[in-house]
PDB file of C-alpha atoms and ligand atoms in Angstrom:
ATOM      1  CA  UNK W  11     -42.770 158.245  18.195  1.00 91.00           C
ATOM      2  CA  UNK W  12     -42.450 154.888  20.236  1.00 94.00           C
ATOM      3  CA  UNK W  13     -43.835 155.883  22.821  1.00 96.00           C
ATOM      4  CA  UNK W  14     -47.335 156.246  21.027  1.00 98.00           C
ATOM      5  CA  UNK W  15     -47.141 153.278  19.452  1.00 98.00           C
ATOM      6  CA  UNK W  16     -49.772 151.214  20.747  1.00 97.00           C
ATOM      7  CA  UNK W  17     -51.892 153.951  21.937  1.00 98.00           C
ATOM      8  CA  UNK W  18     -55.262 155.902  20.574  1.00 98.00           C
ATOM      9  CA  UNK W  19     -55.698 158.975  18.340  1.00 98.00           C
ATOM     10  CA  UNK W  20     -58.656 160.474  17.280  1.00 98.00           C
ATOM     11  CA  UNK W  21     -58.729 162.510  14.215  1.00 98.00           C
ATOM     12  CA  UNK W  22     -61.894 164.347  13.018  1.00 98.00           C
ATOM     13  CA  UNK W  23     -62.399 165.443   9.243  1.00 98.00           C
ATOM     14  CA  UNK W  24     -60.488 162.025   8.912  1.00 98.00           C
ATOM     15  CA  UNK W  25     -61.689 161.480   5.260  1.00 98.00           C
ATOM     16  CA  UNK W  26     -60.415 164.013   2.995  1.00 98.00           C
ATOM     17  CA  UNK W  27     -57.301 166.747   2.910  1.00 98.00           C
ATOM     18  CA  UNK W  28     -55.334 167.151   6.050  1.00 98.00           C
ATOM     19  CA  UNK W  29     -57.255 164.605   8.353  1.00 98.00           C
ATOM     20  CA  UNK W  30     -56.490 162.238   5.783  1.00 98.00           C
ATOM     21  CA  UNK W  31     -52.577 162.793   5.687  1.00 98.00           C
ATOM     22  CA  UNK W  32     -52.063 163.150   9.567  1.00 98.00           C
ATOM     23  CA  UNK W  33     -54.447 159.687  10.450  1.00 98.00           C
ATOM     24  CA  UNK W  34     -51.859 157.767   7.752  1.00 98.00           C
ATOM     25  CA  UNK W  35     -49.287 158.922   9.520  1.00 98.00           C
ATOM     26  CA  UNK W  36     -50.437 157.999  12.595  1.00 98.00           C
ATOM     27  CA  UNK W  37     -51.379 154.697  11.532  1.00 98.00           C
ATOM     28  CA  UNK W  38     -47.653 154.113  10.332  1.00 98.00           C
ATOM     29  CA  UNK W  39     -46.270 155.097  13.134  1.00 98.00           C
ATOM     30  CA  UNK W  40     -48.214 152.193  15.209  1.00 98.00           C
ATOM     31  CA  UNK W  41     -51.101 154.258  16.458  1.00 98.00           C
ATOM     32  CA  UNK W  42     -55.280 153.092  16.926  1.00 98.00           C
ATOM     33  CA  UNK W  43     -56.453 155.863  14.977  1.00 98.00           C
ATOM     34  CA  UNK W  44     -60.012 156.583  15.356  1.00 98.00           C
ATOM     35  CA  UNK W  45     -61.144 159.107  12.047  1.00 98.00           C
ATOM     36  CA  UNK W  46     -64.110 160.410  12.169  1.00 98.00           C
ATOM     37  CA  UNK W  47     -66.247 162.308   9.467  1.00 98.00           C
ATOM     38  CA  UNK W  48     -69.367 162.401   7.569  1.00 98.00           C
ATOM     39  CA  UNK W  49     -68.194 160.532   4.262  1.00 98.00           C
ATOM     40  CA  UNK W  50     -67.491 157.369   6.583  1.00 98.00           C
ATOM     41  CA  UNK W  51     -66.789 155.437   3.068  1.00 98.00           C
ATOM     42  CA  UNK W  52     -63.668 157.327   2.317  1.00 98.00           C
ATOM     43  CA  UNK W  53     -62.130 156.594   5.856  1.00 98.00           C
ATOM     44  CA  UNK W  54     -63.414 152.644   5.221  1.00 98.00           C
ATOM     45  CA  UNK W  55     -61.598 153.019   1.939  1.00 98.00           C
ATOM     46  CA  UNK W  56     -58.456 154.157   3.709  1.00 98.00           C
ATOM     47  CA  UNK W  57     -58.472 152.283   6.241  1.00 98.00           C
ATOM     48  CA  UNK W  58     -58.171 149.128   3.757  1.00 97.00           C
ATOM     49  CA  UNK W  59     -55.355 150.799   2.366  1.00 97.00           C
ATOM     50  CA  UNK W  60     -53.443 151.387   5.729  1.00 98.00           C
ATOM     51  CA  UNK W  61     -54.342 147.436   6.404  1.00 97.00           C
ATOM     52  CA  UNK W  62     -50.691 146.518   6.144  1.00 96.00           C
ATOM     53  CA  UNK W  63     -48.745 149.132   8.658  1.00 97.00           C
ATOM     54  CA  UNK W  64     -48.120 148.698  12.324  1.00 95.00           C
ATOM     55  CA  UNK W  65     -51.378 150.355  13.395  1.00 97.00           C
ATOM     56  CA  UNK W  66     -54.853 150.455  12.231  1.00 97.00           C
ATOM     57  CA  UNK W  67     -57.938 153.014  11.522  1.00 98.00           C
ATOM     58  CA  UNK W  68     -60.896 152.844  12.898  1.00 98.00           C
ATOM     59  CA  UNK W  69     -62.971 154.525  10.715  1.00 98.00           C
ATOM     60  CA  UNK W  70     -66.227 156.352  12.691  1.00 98.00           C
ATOM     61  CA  UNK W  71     -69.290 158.228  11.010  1.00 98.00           C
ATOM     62  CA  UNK W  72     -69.998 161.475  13.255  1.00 98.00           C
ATOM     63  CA  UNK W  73     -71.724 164.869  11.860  1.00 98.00           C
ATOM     64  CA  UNK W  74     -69.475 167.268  14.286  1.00 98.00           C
ATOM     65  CA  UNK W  75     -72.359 169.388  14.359  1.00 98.00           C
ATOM     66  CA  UNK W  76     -74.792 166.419  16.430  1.00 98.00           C
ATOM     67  CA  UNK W  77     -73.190 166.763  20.333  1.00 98.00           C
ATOM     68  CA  UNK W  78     -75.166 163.215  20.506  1.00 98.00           C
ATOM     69  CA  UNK W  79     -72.363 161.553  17.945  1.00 98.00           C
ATOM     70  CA  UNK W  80     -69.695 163.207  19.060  1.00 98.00           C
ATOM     71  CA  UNK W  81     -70.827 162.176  22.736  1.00 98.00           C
ATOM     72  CA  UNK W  82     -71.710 158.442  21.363  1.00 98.00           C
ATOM     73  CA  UNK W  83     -68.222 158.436  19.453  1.00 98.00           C
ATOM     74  CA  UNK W  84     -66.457 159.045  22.859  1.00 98.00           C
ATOM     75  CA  UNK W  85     -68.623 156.307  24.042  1.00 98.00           C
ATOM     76  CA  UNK W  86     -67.492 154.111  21.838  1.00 98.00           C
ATOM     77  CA  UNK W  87     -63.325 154.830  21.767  1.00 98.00           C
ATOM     78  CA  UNK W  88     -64.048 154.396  25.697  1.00 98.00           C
ATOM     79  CA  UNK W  89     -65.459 151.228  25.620  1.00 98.00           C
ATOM     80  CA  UNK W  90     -63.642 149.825  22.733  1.00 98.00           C
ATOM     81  CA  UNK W  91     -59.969 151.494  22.889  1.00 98.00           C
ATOM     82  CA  UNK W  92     -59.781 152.287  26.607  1.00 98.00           C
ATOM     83  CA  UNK W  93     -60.149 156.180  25.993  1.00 98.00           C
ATOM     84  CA  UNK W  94     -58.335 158.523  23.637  1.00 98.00           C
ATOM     85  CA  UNK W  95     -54.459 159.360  24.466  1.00 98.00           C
ATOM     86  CA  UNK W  96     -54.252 161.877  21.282  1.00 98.00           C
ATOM     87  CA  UNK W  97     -57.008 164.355  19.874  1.00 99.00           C
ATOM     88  CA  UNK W  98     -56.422 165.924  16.513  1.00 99.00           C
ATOM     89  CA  UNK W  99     -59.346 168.876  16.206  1.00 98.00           C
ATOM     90  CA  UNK W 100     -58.648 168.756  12.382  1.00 98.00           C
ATOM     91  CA  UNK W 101     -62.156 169.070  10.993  1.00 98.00           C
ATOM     92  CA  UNK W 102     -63.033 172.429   9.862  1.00 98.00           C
ATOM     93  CA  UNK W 103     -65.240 174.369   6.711  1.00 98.00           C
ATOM     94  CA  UNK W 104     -65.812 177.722   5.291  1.00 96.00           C
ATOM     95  CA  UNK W 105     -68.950 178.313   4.115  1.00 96.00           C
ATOM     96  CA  UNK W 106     -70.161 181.216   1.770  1.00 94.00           C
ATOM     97  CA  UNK W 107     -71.734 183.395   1.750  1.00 92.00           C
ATOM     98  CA  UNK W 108     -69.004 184.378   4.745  1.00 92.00           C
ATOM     99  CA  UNK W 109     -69.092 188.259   5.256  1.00 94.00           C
ATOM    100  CA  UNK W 110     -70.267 189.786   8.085  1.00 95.00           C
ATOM    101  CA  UNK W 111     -72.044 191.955   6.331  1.00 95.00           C
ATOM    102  CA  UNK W 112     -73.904 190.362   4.050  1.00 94.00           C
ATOM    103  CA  UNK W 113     -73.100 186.683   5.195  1.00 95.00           C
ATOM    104  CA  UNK W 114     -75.981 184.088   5.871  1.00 96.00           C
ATOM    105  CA  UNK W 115     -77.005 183.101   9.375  1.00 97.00           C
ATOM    106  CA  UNK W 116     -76.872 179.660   8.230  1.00 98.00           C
ATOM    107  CA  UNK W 117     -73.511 179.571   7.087  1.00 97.00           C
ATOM    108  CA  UNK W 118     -72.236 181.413  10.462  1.00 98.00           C
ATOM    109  CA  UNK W 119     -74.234 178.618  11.959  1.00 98.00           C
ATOM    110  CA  UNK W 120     -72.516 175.659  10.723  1.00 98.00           C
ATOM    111  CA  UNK W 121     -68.754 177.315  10.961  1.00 98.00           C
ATOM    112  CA  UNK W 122     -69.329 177.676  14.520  1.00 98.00           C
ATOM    113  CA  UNK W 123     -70.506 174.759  15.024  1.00 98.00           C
ATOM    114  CA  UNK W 124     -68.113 172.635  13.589  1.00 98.00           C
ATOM    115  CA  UNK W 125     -64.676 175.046  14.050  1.00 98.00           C
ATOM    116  CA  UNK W 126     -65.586 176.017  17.358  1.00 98.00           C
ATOM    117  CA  UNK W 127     -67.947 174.162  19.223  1.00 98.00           C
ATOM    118  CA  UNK W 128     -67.315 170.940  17.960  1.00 98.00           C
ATOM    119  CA  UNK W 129     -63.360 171.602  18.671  1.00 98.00           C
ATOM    120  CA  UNK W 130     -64.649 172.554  22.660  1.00 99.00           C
ATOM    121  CA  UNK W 131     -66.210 169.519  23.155  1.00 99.00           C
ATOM    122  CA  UNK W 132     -63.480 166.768  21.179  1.00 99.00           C
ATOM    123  CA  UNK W 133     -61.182 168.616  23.885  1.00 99.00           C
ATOM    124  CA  UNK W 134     -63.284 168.238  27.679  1.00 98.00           C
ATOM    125  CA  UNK W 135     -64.318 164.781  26.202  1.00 98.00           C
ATOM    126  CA  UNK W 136     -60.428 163.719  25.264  1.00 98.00           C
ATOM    127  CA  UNK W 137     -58.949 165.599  28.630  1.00 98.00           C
ATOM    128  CA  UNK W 138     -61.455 163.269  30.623  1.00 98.00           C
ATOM    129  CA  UNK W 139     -60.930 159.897  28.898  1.00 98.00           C
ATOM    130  CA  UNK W 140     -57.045 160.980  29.197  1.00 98.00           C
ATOM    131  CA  UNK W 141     -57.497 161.825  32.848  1.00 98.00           C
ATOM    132  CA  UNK W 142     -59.491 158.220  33.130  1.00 98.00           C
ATOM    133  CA  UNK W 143     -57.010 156.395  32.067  1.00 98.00           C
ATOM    134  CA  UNK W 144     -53.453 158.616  33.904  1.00 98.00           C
ATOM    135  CA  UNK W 145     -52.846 159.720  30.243  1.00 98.00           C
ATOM    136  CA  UNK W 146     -50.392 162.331  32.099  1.00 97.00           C
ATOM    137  CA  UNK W 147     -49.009 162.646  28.482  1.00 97.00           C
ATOM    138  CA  UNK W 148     -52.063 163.448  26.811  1.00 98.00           C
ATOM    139  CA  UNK W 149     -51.829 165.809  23.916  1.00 98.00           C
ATOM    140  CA  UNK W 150     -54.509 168.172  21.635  1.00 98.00           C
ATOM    141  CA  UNK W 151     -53.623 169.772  18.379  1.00 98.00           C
ATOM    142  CA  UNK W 152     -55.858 171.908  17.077  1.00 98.00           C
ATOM    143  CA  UNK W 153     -55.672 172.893  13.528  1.00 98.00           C
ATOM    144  CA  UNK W 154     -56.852 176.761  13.526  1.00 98.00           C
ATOM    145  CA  UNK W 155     -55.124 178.882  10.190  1.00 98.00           C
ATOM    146  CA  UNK W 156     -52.554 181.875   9.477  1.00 97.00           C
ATOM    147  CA  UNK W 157     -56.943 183.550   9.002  1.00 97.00           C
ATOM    148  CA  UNK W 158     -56.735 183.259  13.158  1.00 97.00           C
ATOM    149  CA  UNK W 159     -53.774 185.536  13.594  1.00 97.00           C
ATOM    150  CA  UNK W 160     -54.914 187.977  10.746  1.00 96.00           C
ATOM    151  CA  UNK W 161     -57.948 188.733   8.742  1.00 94.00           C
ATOM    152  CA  UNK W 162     -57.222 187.371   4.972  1.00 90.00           C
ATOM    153  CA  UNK W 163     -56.127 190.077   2.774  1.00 84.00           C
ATOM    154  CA  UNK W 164     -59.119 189.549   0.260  1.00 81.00           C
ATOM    155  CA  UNK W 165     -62.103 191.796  -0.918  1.00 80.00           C
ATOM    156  CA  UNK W 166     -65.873 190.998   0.058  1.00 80.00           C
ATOM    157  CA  UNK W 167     -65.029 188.982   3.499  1.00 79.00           C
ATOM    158  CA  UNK W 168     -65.220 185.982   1.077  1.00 87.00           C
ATOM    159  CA  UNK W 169     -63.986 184.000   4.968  1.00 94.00           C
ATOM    160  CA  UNK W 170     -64.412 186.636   7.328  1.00 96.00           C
ATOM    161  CA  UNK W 171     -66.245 184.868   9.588  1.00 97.00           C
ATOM    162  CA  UNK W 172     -64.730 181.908   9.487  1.00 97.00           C
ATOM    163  CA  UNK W 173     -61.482 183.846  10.528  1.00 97.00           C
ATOM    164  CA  UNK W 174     -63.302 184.938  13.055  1.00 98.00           C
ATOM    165  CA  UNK W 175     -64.042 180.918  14.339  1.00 98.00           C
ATOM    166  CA  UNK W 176     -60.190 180.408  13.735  1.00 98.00           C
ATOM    167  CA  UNK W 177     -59.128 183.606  15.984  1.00 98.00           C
ATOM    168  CA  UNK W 178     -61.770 182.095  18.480  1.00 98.00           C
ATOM    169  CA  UNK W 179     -59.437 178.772  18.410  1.00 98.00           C
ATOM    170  CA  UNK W 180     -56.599 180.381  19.108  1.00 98.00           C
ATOM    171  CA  UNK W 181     -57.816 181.945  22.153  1.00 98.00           C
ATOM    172  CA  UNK W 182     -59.027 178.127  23.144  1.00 98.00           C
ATOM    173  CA  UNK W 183     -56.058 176.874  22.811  1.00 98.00           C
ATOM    174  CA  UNK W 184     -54.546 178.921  25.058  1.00 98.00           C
ATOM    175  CA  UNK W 185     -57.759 178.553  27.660  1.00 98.00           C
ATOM    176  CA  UNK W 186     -56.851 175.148  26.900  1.00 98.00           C
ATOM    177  CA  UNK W 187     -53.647 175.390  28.024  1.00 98.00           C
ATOM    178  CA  UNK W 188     -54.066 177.332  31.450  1.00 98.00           C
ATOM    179  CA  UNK W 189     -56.842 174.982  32.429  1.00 98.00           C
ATOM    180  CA  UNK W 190     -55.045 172.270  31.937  1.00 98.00           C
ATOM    181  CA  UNK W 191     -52.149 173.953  33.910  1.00 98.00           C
ATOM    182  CA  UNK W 192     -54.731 174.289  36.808  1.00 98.00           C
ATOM    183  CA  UNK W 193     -55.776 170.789  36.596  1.00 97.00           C
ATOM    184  CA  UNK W 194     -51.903 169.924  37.671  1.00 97.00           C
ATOM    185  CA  UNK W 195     -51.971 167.540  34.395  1.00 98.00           C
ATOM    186  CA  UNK W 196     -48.771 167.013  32.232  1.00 98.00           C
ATOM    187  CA  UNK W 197     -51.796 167.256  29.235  1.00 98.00           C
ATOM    188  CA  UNK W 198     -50.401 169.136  26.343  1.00 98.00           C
ATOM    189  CA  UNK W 199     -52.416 171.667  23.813  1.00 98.00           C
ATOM    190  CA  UNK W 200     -50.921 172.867  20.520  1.00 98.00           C
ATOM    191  CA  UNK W 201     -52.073 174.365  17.228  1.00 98.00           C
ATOM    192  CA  UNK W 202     -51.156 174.682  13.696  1.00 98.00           C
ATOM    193  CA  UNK W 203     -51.791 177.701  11.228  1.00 98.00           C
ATOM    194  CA  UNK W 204     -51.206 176.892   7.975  1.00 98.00           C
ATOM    195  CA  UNK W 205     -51.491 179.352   5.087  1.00 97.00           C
ATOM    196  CA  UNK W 206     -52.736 178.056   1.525  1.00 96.00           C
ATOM    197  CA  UNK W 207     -52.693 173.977   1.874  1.00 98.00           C
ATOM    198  CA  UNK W 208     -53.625 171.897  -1.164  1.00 98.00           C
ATOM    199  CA  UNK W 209     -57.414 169.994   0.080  1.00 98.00           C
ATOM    200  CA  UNK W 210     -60.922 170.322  -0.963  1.00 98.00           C
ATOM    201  CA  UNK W 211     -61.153 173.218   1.140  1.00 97.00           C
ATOM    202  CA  UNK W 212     -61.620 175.783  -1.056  1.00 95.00           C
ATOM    203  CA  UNK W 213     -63.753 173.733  -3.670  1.00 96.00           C
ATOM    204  CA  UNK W 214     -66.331 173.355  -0.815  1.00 96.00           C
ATOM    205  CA  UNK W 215     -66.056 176.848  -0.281  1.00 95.00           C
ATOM    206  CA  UNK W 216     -66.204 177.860  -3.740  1.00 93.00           C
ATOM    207  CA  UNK W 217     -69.080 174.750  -4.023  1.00 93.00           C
ATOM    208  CA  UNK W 218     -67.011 173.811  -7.463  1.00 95.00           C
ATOM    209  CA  UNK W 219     -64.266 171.535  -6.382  1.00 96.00           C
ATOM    210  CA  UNK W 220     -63.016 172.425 -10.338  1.00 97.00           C
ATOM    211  CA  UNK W 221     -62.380 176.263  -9.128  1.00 95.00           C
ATOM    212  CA  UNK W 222     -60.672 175.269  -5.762  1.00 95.00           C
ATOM    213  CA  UNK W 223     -57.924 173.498  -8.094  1.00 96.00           C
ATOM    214  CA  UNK W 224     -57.690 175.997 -10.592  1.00 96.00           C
ATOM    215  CA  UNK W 225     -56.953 178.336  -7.163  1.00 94.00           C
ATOM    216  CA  UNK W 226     -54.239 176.191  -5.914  1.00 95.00           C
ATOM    217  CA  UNK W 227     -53.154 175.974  -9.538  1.00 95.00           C
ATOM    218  CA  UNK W 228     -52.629 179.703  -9.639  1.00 95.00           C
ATOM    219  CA  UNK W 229     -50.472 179.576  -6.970  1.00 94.00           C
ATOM    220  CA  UNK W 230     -46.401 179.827  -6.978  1.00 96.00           C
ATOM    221  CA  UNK W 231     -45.996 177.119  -4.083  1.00 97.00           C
ATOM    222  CA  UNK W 232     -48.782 175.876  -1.917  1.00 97.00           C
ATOM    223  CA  UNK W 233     -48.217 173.498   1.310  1.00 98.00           C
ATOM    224  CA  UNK W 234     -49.214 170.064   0.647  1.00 98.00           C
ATOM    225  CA  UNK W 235     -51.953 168.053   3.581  1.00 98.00           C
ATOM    226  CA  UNK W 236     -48.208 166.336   4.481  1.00 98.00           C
ATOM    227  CA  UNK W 237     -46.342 169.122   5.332  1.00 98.00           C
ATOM    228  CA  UNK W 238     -49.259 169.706   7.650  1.00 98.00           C
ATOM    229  CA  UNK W 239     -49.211 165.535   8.907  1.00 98.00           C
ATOM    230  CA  UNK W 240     -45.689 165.746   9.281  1.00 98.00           C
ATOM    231  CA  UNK W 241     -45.658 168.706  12.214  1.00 98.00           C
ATOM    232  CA  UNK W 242     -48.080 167.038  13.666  1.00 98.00           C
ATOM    233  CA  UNK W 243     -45.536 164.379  14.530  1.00 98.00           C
ATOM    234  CA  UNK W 244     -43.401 166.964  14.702  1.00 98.00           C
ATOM    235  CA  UNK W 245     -45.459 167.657  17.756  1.00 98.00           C
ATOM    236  CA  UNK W 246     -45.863 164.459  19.664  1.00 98.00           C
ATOM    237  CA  UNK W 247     -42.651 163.696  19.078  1.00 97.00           C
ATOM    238  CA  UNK W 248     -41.109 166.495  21.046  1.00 97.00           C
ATOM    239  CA  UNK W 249     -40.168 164.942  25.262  1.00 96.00           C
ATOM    240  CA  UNK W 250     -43.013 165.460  27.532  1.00 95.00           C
ATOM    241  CA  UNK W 251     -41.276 168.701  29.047  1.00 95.00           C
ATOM    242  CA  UNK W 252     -41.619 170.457  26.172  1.00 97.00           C
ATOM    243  CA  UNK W 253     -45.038 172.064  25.091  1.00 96.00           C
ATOM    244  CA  UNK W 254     -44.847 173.772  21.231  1.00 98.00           C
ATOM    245  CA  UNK W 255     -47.765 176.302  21.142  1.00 98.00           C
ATOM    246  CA  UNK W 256     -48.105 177.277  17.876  1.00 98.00           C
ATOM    247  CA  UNK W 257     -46.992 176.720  14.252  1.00 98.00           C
ATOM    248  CA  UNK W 258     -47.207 179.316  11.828  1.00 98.00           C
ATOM    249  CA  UNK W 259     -46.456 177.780   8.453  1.00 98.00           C
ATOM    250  CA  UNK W 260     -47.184 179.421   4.844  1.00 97.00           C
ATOM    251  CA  UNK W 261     -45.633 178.096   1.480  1.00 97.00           C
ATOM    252  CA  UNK W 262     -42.933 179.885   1.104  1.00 97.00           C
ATOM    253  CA  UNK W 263     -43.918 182.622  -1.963  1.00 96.00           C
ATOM    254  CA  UNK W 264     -46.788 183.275  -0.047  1.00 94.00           C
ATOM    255  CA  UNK W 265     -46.938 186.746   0.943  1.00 92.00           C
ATOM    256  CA  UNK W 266     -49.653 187.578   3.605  1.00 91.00           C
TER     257      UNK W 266
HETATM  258  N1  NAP K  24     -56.591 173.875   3.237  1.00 87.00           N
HETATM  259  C1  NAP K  24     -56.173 175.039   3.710  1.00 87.00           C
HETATM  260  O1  NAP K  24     -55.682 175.901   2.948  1.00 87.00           O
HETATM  261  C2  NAP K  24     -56.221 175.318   5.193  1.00 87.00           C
HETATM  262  C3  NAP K  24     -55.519 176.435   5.658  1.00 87.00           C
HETATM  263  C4  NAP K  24     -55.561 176.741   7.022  1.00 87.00           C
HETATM  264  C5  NAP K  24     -56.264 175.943   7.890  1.00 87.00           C
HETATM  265  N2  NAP K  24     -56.948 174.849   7.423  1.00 87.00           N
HETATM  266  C6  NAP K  24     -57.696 174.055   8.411  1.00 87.00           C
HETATM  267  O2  NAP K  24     -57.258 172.704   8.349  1.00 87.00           O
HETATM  268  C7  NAP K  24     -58.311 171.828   8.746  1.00 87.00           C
HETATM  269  C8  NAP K  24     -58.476 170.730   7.706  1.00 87.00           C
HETATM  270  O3  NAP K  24     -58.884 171.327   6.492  1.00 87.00           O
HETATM  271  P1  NAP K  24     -58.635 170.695   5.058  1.00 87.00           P
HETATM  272  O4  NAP K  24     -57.899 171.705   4.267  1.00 87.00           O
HETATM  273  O5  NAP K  24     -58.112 169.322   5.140  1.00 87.00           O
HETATM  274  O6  NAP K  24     -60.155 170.719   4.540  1.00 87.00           O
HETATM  275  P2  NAP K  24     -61.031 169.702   3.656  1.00 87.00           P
HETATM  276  O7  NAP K  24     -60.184 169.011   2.634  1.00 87.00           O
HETATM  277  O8  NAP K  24     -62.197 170.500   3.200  1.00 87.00           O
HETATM  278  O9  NAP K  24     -61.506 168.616   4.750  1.00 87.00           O
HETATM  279  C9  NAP K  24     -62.359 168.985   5.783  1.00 87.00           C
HETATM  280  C10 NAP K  24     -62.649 167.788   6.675  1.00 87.00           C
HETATM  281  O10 NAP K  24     -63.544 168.200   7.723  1.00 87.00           O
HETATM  282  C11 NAP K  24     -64.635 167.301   7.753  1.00 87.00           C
HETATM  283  N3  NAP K  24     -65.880 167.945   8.164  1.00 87.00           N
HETATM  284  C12 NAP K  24     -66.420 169.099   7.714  1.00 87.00           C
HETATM  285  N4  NAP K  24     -67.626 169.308   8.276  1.00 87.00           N
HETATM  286  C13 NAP K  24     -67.857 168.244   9.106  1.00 87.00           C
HETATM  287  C14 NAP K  24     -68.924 167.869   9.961  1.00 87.00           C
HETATM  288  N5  NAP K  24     -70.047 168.592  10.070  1.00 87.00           N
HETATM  289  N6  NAP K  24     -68.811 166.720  10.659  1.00 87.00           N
HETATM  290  C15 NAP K  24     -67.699 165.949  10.538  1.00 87.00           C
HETATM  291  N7  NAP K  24     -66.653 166.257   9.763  1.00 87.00           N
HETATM  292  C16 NAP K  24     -66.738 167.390   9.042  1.00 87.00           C
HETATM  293  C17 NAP K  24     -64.765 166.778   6.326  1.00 87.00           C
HETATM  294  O11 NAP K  24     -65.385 165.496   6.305  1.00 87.00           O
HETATM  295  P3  NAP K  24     -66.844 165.157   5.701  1.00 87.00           P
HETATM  296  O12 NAP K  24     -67.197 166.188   4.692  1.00 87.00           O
HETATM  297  O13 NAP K  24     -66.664 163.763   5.136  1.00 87.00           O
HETATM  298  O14 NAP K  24     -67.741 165.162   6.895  1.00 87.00           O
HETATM  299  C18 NAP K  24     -63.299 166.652   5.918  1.00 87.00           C
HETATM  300  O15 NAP K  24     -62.775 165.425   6.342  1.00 87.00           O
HETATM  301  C19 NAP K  24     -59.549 172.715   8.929  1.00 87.00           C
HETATM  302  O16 NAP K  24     -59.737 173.003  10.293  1.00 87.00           O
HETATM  303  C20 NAP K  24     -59.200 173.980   8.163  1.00 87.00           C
HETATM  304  O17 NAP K  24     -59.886 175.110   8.669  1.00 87.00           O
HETATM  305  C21 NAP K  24     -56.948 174.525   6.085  1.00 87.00           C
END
């Protein structure tokens, strides 16, 4: 990782789960993190924490849904940080009701928004401040789900549609990818699809964060947000020459 030391990450969804886990990281490893999300008090809470490591956190309030944050954010790293070298897309929500049958508009609404379009624009943004500034060694990770490469084996479409946003991730990453390709850049683009990870994920979805831990409590092994911070060093740590597309990781007892 030395060769990141020094330089800038953004993370969204930095204040809870897996956003959480991978900016710590990053901040250990001697990385500007800027984490963005809603709650800005839990990233200012962390980033007291993380006061004593080689990097530091910046901690940013953005609602991924606004283009006008996200675009004043970007303002901000630029003028601040020099321009991002790193972009985790980590932020992401279900929302019920999910099923395309009888789902809400709303809830399709904000799913896209945030797991899709929010994603699309962290990346052009990131790809030009990396361009900017000859980051030839640029990289995105994009955190889509084991619910982009299949459709989750449970009745009522409970997350059908956001599946749906997670399969629409996968096929940017790879758009990603050949664009960047085109653009003669060294810029990387990976992803990581976890299967059942221990967050507040499915407490919001569930709107009883009580239920989403007696879920993960039911389970026989469950990934933990580290597991997921850890391949995303896995990821930047890998020479410029190589390019890891995708990670595919499920606890182990975990069947579909
Ligand atoms: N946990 C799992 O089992 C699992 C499995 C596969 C994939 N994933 C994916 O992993 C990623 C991280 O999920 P997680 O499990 O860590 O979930 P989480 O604990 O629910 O955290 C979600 C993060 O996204 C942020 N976020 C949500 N809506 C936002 C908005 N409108 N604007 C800004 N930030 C927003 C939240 O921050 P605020 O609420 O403070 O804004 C929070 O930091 C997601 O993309 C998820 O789809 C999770």
């Amino acid at each position: 990782m030395d060769r990141w030391r020094g330089r800038v990450a953004l993370v969204t969804g930095a204040s809870v789960g897996i956003g959480a886990s991978v900016v710590e990281k990053l901040v250990e490893h001697g990385m500007t993190v800027v984490g963005c999300a809603r709650n800005v008090a839990k990233i200012e809470a962390n980033a007291e924490k993380l006061k004593k490591c080689a990097g530091k956190l910046v901690p940013v309030k953005c609602d991924l849904r606004r283009e006008e944050e996200i675009l004043a954010m970007f303002e901000l790293i630029k003028k601040e940080y020099g321009g991002v070298d790193v972009c985790i897309n980590n932020a992401g929500c279900a929302v019920s009701p999910d099923s395309i049958l009888s789902g809400s508009t709303d809830s399709w609404r904000t799913q896209l928004e945030v797991n899709v379009l929010a994603l699309c624009i962290c990346s052009r943004e990131s790809v030009k401040q990396m361009r900017e500034k000859n980051a030839d060694d640029g990289q995105i990770v994009n955190l889509s789900s084991m619910s982009g490469h299949r459709i989750p084996p449970f009745k009522g479409g409970t997350t059908h549609f956001y599946s749906s946003t997670k399969f629409a991730v996968n096929a940017i990453t790879e758009a990603t990818r050949r664009e960047l390709r085109e653009l003669k850049t060294h810029i990387r683009v990976a992803m990581i699809c976890p299967g059942l990870v221990r967050t507040e994920f499915q407490g919001r979805l569930l709107g009883d964060m009580a239920k989403g831990e007696e879920l993960y409590a039911s389970q026989e092994q469950i990934l933990e947000a580290d597991d997921i911070a850890s391949l995303v060093v896995t990821i930047l740590q890998t020479p410029p020459h190589v390019q890891i597309h995708d990670i595919l990781v499920r606890p182990t007892a975990q069947v579909y």
